[in-house]
Coordinates of C-alpha atoms (C1' of nucleotides) in Angstrom, one line a residue:
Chain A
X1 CA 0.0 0.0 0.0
X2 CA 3.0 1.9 -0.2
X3 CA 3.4 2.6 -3.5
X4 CA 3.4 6.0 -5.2
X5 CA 0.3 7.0 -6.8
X6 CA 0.8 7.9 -10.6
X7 CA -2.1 10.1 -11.5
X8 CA -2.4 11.1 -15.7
X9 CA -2.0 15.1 -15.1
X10 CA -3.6 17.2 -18.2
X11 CA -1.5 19.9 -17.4
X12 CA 2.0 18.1 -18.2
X13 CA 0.1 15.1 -20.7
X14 CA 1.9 12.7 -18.4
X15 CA 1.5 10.3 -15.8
X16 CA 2.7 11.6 -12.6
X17 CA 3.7 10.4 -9.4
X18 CA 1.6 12.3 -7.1
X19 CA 2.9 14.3 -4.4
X20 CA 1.3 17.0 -2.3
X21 CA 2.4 20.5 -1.6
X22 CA 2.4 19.8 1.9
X23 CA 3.5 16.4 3.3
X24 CA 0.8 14.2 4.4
X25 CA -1.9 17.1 3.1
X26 CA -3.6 17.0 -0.3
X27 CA -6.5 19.9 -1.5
X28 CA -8.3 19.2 -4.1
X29 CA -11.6 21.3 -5.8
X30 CA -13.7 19.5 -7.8
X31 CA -16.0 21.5 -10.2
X32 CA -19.5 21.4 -8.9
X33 CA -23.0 21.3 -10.6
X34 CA -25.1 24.1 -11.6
X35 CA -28.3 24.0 -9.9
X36 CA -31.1 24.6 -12.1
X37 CA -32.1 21.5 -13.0
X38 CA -31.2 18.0 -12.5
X39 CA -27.4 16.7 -12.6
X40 CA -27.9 13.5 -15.2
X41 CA -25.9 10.3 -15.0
X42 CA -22.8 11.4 -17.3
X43 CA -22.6 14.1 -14.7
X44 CA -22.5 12.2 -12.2
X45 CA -19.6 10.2 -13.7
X46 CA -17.5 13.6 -13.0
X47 CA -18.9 13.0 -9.0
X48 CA -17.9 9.4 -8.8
X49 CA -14.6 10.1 -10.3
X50 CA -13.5 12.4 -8.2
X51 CA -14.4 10.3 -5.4
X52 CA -13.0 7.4 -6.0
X53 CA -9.7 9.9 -6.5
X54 CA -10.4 11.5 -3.0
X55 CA -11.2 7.2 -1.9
X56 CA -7.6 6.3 -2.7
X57 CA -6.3 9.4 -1.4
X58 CA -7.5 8.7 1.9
X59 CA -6.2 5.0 1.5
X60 CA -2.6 6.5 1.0
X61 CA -3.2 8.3 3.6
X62 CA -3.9 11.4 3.0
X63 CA -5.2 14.0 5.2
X64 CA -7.9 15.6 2.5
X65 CA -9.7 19.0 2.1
X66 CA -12.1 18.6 -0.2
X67 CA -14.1 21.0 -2.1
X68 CA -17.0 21.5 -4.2
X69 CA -18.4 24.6 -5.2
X70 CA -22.1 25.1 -6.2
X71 CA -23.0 27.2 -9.0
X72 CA -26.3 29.0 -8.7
X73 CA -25.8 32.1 -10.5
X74 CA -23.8 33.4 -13.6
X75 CA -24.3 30.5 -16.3
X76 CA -25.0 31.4 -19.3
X77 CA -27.1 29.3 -21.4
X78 CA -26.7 29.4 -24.7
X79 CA -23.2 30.2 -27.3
X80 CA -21.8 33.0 -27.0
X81 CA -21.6 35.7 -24.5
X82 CA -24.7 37.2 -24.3
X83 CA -26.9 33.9 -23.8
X84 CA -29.6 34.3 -20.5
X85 CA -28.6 33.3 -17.5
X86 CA -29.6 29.1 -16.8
X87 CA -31.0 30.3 -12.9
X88 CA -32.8 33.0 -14.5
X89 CA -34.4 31.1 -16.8
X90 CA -35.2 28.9 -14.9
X91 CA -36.9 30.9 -12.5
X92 CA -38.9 33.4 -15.0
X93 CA -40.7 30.3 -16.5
X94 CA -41.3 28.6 -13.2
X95 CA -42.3 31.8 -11.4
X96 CA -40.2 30.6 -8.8
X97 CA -37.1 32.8 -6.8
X98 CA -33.7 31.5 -8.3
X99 CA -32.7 31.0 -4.8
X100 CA -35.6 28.3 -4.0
X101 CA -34.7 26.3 -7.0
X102 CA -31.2 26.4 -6.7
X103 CA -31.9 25.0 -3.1
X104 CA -34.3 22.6 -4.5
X105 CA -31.1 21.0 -7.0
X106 CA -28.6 21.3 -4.8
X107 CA -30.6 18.9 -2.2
X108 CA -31.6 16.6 -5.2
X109 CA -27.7 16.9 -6.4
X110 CA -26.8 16.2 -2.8
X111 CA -28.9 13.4 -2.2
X112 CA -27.8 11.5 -5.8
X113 CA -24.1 11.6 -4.3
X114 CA -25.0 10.3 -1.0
X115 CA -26.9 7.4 -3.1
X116 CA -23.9 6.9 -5.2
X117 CA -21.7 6.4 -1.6
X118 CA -19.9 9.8 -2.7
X119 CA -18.1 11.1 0.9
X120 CA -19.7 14.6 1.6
X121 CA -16.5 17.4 0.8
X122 CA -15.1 19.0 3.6
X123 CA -16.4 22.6 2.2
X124 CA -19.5 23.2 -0.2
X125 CA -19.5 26.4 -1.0
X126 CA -21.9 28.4 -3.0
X127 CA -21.2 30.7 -5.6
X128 CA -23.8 33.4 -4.3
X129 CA -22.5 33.1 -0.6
X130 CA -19.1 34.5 -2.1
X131 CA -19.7 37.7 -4.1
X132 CA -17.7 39.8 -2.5
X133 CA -14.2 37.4 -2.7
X134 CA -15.1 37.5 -6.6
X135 CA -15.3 41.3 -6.7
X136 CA -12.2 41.5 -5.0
X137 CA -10.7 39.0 -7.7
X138 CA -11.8 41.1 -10.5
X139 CA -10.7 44.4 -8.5
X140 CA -7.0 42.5 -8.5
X141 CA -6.8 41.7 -11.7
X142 CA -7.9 45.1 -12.8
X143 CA -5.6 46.9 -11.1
X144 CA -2.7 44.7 -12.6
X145 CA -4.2 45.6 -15.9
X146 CA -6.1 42.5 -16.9
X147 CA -9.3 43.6 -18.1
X148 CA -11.2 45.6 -20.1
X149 CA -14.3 47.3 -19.9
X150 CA -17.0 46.8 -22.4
X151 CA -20.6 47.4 -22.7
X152 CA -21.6 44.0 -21.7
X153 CA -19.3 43.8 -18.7
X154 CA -16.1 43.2 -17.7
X155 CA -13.6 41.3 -19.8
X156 CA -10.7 39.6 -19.3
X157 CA -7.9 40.0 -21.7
X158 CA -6.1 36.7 -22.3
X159 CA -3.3 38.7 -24.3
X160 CA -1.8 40.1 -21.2
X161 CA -1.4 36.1 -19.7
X162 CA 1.0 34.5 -22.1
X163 CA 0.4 30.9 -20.6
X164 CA -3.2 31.1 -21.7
X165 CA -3.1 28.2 -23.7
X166 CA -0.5 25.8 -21.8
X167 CA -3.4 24.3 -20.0
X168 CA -5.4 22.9 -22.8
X169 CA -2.5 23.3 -25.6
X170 CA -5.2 25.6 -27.3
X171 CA -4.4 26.9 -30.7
X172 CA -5.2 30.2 -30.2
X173 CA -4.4 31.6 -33.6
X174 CA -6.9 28.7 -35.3
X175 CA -9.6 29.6 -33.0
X176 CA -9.8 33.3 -34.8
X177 CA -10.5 31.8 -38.0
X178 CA -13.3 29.3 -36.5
X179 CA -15.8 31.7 -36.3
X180 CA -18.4 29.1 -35.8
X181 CA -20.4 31.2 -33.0
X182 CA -21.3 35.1 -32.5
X183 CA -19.0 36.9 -30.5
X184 CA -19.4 40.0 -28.5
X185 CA -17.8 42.0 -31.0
X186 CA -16.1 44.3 -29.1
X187 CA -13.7 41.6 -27.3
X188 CA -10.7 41.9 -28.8
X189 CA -10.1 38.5 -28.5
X190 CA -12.2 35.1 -29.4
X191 CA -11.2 33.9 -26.1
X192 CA -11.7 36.9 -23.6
X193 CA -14.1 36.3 -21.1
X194 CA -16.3 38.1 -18.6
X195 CA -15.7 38.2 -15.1
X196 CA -17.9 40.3 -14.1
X197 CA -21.5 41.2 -16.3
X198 CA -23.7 43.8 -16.2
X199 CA -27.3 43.6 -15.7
X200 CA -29.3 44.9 -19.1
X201 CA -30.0 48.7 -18.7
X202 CA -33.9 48.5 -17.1
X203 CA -33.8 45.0 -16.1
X204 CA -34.3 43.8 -12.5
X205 CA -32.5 40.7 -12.2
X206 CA -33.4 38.0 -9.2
X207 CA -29.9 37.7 -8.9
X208 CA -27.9 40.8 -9.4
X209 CA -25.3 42.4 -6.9
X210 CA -23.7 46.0 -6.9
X211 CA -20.0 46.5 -7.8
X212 CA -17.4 48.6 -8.6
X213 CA -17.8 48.2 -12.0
X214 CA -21.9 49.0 -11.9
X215 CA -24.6 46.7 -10.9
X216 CA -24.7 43.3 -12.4
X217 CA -23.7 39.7 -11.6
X218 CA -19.9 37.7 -11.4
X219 CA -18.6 35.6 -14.2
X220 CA -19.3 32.1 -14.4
X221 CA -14.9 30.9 -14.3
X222 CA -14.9 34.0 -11.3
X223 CA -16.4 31.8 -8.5
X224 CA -13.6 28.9 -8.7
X225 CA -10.7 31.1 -8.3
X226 CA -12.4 33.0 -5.4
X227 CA -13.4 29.9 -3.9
X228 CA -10.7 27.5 -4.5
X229 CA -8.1 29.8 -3.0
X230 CA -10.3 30.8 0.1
X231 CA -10.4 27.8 1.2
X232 CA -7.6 26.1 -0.4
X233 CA -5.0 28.7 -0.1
X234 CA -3.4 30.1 -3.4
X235 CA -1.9 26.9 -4.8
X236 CA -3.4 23.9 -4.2
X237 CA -2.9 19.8 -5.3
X238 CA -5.5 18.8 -7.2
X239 CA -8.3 19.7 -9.5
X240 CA -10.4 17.7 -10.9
X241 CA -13.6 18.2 -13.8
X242 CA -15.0 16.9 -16.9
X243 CA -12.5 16.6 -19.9
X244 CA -14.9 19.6 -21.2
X245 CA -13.7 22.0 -18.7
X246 CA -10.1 22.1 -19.4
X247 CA -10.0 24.1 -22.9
X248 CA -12.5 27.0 -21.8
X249 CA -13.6 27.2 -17.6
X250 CA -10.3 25.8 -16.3
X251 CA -8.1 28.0 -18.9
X252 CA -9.5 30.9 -17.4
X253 CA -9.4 29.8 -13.9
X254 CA -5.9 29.4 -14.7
X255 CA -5.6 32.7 -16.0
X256 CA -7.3 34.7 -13.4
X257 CA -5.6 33.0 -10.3
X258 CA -1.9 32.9 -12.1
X259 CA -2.5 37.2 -12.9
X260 CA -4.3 37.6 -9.3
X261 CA -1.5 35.6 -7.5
X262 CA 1.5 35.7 -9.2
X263 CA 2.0 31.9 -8.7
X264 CA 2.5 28.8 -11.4
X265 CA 1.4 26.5 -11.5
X266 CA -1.7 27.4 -9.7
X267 CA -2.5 23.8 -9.1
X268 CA -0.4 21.2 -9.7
X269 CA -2.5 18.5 -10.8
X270 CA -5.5 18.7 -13.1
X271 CA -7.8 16.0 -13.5
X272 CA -9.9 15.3 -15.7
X273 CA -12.8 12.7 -16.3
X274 CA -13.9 11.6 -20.0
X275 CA -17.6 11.2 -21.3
X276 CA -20.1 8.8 -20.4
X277 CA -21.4 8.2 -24.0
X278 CA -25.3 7.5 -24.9
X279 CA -26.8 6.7 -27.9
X280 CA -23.8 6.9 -29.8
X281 CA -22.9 10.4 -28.5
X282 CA -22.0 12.2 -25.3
X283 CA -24.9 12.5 -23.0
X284 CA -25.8 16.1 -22.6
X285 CA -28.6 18.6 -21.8
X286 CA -28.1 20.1 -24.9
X287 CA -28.9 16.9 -27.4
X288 CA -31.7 15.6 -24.5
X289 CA -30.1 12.2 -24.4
X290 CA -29.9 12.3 -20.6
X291 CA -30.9 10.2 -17.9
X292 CA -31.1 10.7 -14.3
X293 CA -29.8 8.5 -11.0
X294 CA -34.4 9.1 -10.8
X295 CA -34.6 7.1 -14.3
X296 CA -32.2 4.5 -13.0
X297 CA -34.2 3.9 -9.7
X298 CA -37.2 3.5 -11.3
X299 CA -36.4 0.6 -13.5
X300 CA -35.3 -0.9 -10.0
X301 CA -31.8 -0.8 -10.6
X302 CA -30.5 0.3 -7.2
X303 CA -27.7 3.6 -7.8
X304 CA -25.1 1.8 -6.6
X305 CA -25.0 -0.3 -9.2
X306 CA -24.6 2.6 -11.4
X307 CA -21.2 3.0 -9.6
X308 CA -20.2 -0.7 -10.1
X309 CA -20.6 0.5 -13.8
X310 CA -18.8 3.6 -13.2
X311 CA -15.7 1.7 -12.3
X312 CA -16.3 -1.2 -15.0
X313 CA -14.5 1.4 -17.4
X314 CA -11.1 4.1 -17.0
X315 CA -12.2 7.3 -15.9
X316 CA -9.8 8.5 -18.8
X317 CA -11.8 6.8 -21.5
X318 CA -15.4 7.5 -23.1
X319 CA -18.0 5.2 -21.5
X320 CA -20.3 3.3 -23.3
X321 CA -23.7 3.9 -21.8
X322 CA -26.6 0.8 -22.5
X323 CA -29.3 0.1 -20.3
X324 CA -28.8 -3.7 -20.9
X325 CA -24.9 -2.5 -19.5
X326 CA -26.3 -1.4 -17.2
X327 CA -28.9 -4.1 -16.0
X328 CA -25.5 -6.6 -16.5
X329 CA -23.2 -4.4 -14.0
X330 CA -25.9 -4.6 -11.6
X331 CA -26.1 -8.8 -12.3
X332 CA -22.3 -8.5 -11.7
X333 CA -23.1 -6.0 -8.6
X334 CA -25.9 -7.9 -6.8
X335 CA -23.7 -11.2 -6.8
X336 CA -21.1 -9.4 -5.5
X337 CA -22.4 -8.2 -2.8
X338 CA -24.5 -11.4 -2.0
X339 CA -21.0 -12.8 -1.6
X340 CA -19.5 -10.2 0.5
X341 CA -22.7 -10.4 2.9
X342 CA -22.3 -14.7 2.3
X343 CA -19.0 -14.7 3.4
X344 CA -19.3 -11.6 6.4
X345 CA -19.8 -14.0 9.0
X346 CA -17.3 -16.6 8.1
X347 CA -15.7 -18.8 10.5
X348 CA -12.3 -19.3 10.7
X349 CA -8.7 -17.4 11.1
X350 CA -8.1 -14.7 8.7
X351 CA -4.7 -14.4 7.9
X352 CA -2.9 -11.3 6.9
X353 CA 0.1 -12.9 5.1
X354 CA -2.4 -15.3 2.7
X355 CA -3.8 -12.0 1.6
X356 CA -0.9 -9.9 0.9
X357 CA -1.0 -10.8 -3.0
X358 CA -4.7 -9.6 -3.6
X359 CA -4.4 -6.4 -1.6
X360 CA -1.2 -5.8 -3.3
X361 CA -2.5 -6.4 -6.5
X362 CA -5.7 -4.4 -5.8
X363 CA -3.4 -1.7 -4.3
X364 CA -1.6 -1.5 -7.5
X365 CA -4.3 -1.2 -10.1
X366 CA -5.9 2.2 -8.2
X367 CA -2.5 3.3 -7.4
X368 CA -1.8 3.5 -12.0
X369 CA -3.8 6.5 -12.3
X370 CA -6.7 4.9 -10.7
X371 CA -7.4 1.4 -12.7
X372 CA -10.5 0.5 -10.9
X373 CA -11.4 -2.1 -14.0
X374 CA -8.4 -3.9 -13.0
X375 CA -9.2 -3.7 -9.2
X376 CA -12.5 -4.7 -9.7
X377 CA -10.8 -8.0 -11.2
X378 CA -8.7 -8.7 -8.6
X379 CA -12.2 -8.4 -6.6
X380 CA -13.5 -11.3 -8.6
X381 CA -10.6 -13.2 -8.3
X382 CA -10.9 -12.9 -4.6
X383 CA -14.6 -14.0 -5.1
X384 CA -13.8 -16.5 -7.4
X385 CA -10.2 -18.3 -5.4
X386 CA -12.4 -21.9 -3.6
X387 CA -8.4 -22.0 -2.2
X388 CA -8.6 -18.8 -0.3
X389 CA -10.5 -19.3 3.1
X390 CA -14.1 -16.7 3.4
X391 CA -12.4 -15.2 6.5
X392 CA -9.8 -13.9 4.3
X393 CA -12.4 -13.3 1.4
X394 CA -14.1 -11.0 3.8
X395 CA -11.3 -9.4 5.2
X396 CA -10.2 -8.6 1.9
X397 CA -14.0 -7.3 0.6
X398 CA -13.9 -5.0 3.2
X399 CA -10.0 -3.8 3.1
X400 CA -11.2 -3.1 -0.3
X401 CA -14.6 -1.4 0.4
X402 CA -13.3 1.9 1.4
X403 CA -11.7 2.5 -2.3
X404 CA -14.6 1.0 -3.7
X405 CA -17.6 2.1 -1.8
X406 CA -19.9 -0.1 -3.0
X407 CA -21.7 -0.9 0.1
X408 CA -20.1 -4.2 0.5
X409 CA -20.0 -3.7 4.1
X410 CA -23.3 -3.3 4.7
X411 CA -25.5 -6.5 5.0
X412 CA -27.8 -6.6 2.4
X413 CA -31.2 -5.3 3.0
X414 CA -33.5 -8.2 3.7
X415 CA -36.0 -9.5 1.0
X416 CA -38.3 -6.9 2.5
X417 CA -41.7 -9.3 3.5
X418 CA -44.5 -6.8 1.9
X419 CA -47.0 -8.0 4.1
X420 CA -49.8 -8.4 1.0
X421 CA -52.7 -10.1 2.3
X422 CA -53.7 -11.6 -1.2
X423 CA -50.4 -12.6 -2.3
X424 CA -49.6 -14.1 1.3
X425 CA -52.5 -15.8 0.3
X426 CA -51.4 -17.1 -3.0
X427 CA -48.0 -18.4 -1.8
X428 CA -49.4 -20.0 1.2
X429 CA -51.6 -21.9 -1.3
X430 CA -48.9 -22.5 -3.5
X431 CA -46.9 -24.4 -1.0
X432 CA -49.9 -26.8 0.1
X433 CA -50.2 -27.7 -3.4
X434 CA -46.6 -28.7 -3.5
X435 CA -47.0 -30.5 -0.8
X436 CA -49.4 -32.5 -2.2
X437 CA -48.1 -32.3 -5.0
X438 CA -51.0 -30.7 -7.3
X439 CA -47.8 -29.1 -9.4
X440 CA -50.0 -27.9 -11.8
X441 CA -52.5 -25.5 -9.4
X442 CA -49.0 -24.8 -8.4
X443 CA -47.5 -23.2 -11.8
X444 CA -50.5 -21.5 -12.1
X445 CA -50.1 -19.4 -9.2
X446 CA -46.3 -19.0 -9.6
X447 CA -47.4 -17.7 -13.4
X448 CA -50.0 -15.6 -12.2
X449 CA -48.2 -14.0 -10.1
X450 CA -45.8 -13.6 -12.4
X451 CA -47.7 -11.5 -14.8
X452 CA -48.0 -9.3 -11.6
X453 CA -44.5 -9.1 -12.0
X454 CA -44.2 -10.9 -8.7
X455 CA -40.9 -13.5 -8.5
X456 CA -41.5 -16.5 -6.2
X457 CA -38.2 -17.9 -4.6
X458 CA -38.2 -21.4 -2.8
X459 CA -35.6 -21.2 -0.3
X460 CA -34.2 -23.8 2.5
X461 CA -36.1 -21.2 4.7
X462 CA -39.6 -21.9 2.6
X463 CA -40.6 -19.7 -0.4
X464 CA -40.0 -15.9 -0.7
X465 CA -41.3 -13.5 -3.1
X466 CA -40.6 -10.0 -4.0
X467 CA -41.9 -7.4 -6.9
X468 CA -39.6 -7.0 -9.7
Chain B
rG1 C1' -9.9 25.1 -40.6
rG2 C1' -7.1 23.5 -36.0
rC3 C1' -6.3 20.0 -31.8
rG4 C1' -7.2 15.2 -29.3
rC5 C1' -9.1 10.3 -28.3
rC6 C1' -10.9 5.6 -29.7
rG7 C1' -11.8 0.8 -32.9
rU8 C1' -10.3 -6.0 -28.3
rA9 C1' -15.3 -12.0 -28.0
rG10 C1' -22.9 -11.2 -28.6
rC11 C1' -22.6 -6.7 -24.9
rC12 C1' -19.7 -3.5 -21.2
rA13 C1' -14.4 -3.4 -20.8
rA14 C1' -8.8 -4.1 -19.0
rG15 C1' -4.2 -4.9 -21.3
rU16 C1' 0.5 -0.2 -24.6
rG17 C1' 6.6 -5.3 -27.3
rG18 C1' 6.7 -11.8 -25.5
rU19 C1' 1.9 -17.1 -26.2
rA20 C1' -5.3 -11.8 -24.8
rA21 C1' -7.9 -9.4 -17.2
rG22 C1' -12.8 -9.1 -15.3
rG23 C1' -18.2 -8.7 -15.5
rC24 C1' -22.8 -9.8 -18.2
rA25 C1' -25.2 -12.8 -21.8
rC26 C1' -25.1 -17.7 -24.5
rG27 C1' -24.2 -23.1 -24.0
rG28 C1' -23.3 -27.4 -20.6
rG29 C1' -23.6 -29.2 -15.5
rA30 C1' -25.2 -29.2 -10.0
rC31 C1' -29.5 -27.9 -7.1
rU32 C1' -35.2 -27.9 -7.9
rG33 C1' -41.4 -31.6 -8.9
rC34 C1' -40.4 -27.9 -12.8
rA35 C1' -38.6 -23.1 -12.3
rA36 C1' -36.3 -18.8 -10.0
rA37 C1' -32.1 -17.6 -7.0
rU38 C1' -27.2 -19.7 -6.3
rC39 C1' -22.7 -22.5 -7.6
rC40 C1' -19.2 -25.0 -11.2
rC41 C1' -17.4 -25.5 -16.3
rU42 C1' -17.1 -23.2 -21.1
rG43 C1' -15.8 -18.9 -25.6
rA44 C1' -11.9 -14.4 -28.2
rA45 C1' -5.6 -13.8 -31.6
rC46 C1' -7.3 -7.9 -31.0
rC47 C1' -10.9 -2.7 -38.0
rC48 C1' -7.8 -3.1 -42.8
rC49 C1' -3.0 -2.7 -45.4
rG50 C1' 2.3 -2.0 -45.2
rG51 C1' 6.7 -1.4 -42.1
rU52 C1' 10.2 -1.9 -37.7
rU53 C1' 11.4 -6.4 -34.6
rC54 C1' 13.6 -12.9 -33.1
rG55 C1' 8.6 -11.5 -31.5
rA56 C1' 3.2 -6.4 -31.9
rA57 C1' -3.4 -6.0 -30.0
rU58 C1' 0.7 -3.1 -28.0
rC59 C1' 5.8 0.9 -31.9
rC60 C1' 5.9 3.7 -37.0
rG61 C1' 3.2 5.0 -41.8
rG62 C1' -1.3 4.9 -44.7
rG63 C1' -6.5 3.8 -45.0
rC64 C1' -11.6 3.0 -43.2
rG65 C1' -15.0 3.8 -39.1
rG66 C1' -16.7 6.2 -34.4
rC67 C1' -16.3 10.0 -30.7
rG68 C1' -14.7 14.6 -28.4
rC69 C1' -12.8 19.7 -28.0
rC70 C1' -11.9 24.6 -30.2
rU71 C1' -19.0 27.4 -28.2
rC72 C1' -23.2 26.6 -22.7
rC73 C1' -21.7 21.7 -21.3
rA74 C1' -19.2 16.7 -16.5

RNA sequence: GGCGCCGUAGCCAAGUGGUAAGGCACGGGACUGCAAAUCCCUGAACCCCGGUUCGAAUCCGGGCGGCGCCUCCA
């Protein structure tokens, strides 16, 4: 367990051996969701990665500060710079204040990570809570002569930060010639960006906050620098996102905290999570092939499975997303953890030393920039070795578990006896036909019950059904 | 127009120079009155062509196909 962990950095295209600042202390930010609306499953992949990244931390460990910011103000919603704001969108066509629906999404965001075993950060912080750290960012890096002023808002000018483009090795020369979207016209670069915008001359915004610069709102890239270094101090380990965010949100992150602070790198390592494809494409709000954790659970899959899935493939590679993938991951998942709870109570002498190859192995696969496909096949090899006694099967399950968090300490939930009266009923008739062996009035009721959608399990302990 | 990734058995997916992990499905078997659940056994030479090498899925070149980013996006 005392191996170096090699993590793939995108800032240096290399694998890494990871070391914190600090010894012993890691801080990491992971980019957070924006709350108008439900976080969707490919989403969620950028949650689960990161904690399974902050999981083997710990296991190292690592003393961790994690944090996750919330963004409920400041997206815009369309291309370009002038789209409407997501939270006040949202609100004008639900009638509802920005602030009750962001609360509304952040609980429902909250409660998909605690059902996906993600450990709670350290700090959440909200992006509203923190206006006045962002105005002081923008005061900064206007007074070392970042910005610009323009009739939209604020701008950042990327041509006074020569590293602009290390981050995402962005061809900034090409990018003039794309053209592919409406610019502000005034910005007198492509990739310039707002830190701070001003609210339309007239218009009461919900969410709208006085500054220096005139009364208007922060910046969507603003409220990570502010953030990050508040509470992470102004250079930190780790940063983590969606392979999406390193070209445009986290080149400007860079770019504001690198001209605020003077520092560089402003984080050492940066992170980043590939796409969960669906459909043959990306899942994303903006094609509508999206599914929630809610979709998931209501075809009875239970969310943890979904994280089984999660690990099934590299964080660094495109996922393909099926539903009949997904229905086999939780096959694979359920017999999993039958065995884990099957072999929980074994008798016997564990013994340390008759383990060491699996939890070196295991150890090994997270510790290559996080290889939880190839843990999770050392897992079934621990499941699958007759010659490797269940007290050692379970003590390696659950020296596994914390990495893994896929419940496997936790018994599994008992067939849950209904109590239906009728079906009781049913069953209870069922058996006395077995008994005397009337095997056809027996079927019947079994395949009644099974256009119900009712399963009927004969166990050593008598017969057992459940929905589903 | 620029940049990058990927193409492995029916499906999901590891492997980045030395005789191809794992899961699911299929098939066979055990168990069962029959099923279900569970357990055991079982399958693949890696998109195509050329090259480097004693040896390539793995390196190089070309081709075909898919995806992503450069624009809100995880």
């Amino acid at each position: 367990m005392s191996q170096p962990l090699i993590l793939y950095n995108t800032r240096t295209r290399k694998k890494e051996r990871f070391a914190p600042l600090q010894a012993g202390r890691v801080g990491m930010y992971t980019c957070g969701p924006t709350v108008y609306g439900p976080q969707h499953i490919g989403n969620l992949r950028s949650q689960l990665f990161a904690d399974l990244l902050k999981r083997v931390l710990i296991a190292k460990g690592f003393a961790l500060r994690h944090v996750i910011n919330i963004t409920d103000v400041g997206h815009l919603s369309d291309d370009g710079d002038d789209g409407e704001d997501k939270m006040e969108r949202a609100a004008t066509s639900s009638g509802e204040r920005a602030e009750a629906i962001a609360a509304r999404w952040t609980e429902h965001w909250r409660q998909n990570r605690e059902a996906l075993n993600c450990l709670p950060p350290e700090v959440l912080c909200k992006a509203t809570e923190h206006i006045a750290e962002q105005i002081e960012l923008g005061q900064k890096l206007e007074a070392a002569g970042h910005t610009y002023r323009l009739q939209e808002g604020i701008y950042f000018d990327i041509a006074t930060f020569p590293a602009y483009a290390e981050l995402a090795r962005l061809e900034l020369a090409g990018q003039t010639d794309a053209q592919r979207i409406e610019q502000v016209e005034a910005k007198r670069h492509p990739a310039d960006f707002a830190i701070w915008k001003f609210s339309a001359a007239g218009v009461r915004r919900q969410q709208e906050w006085d500054s220096p610069w005139g009364r208007g709102f922060p910046g969507w890239h603003l409220e990570c620098t502010a953030m990050s270094s508040l509470f992470l101090g102004r250079q930190f380990d780790i940063h983590t996102g969606g392979v999406d965010l390193a070209p445009v949100h986290h080149s400007n992150e860079v770019a504001q905290a690198e001209c605020a602070f003077g520092v560089h790198p402003w984080v050492n390592f940066w992170c980043h999570n590939e796409f969960l494809d669906f459909q043959g494409v990306k899942m994303s709000k903006s094609l509508g092939n999206v599914l929630t954790l809610d979709d998931i659970a209501a075809t009875g899959i239970p969310p943890l499975a979904f994280r089984y899935f999660f690990l099934q493939a590299h964080y660094r590679q495109q996922q393909t997303f099926t539903l009949s993938a997904l229905r086999a991951a939780a096959t694979g998942y359920r017999r999993l953890r039958g065995h884990a709870d099957a072999v929980r109570q074994a008798e016997g002498d564990a013994d340390a030393k008759r383990q060491a190859p699996w939890r070196e192995r295991f150890a090994s696969a997270l510790a290559d920039d996080l290889n939880a496909p190839r843990a999770l096949a050392v897992v079934w090899d621990v499941v699958r070795s007759p010659e490797l006694p269940a007290a050692d099967q379970s003590a390696l399950l659950q020296h596994f578990e914390p990495c893994l968090g896929l419940g496997l300490d936790e018994p599994v939930a008992a067939p849950a006896p209904e109590g239906d009266e009728r079906i009781d009923a049913l069953v209870a008739e069922r058996e006395e036909a077995r008994r005397t062996r009337a095997f056809t009035r027996a079927d019947e009721i079994r395949n009644q019950l099974a256009t119900e959608g009712i399963t009927i399990e004969d166990t050593p302990e008598g017969p057992r059904w459940k929905r589903g």
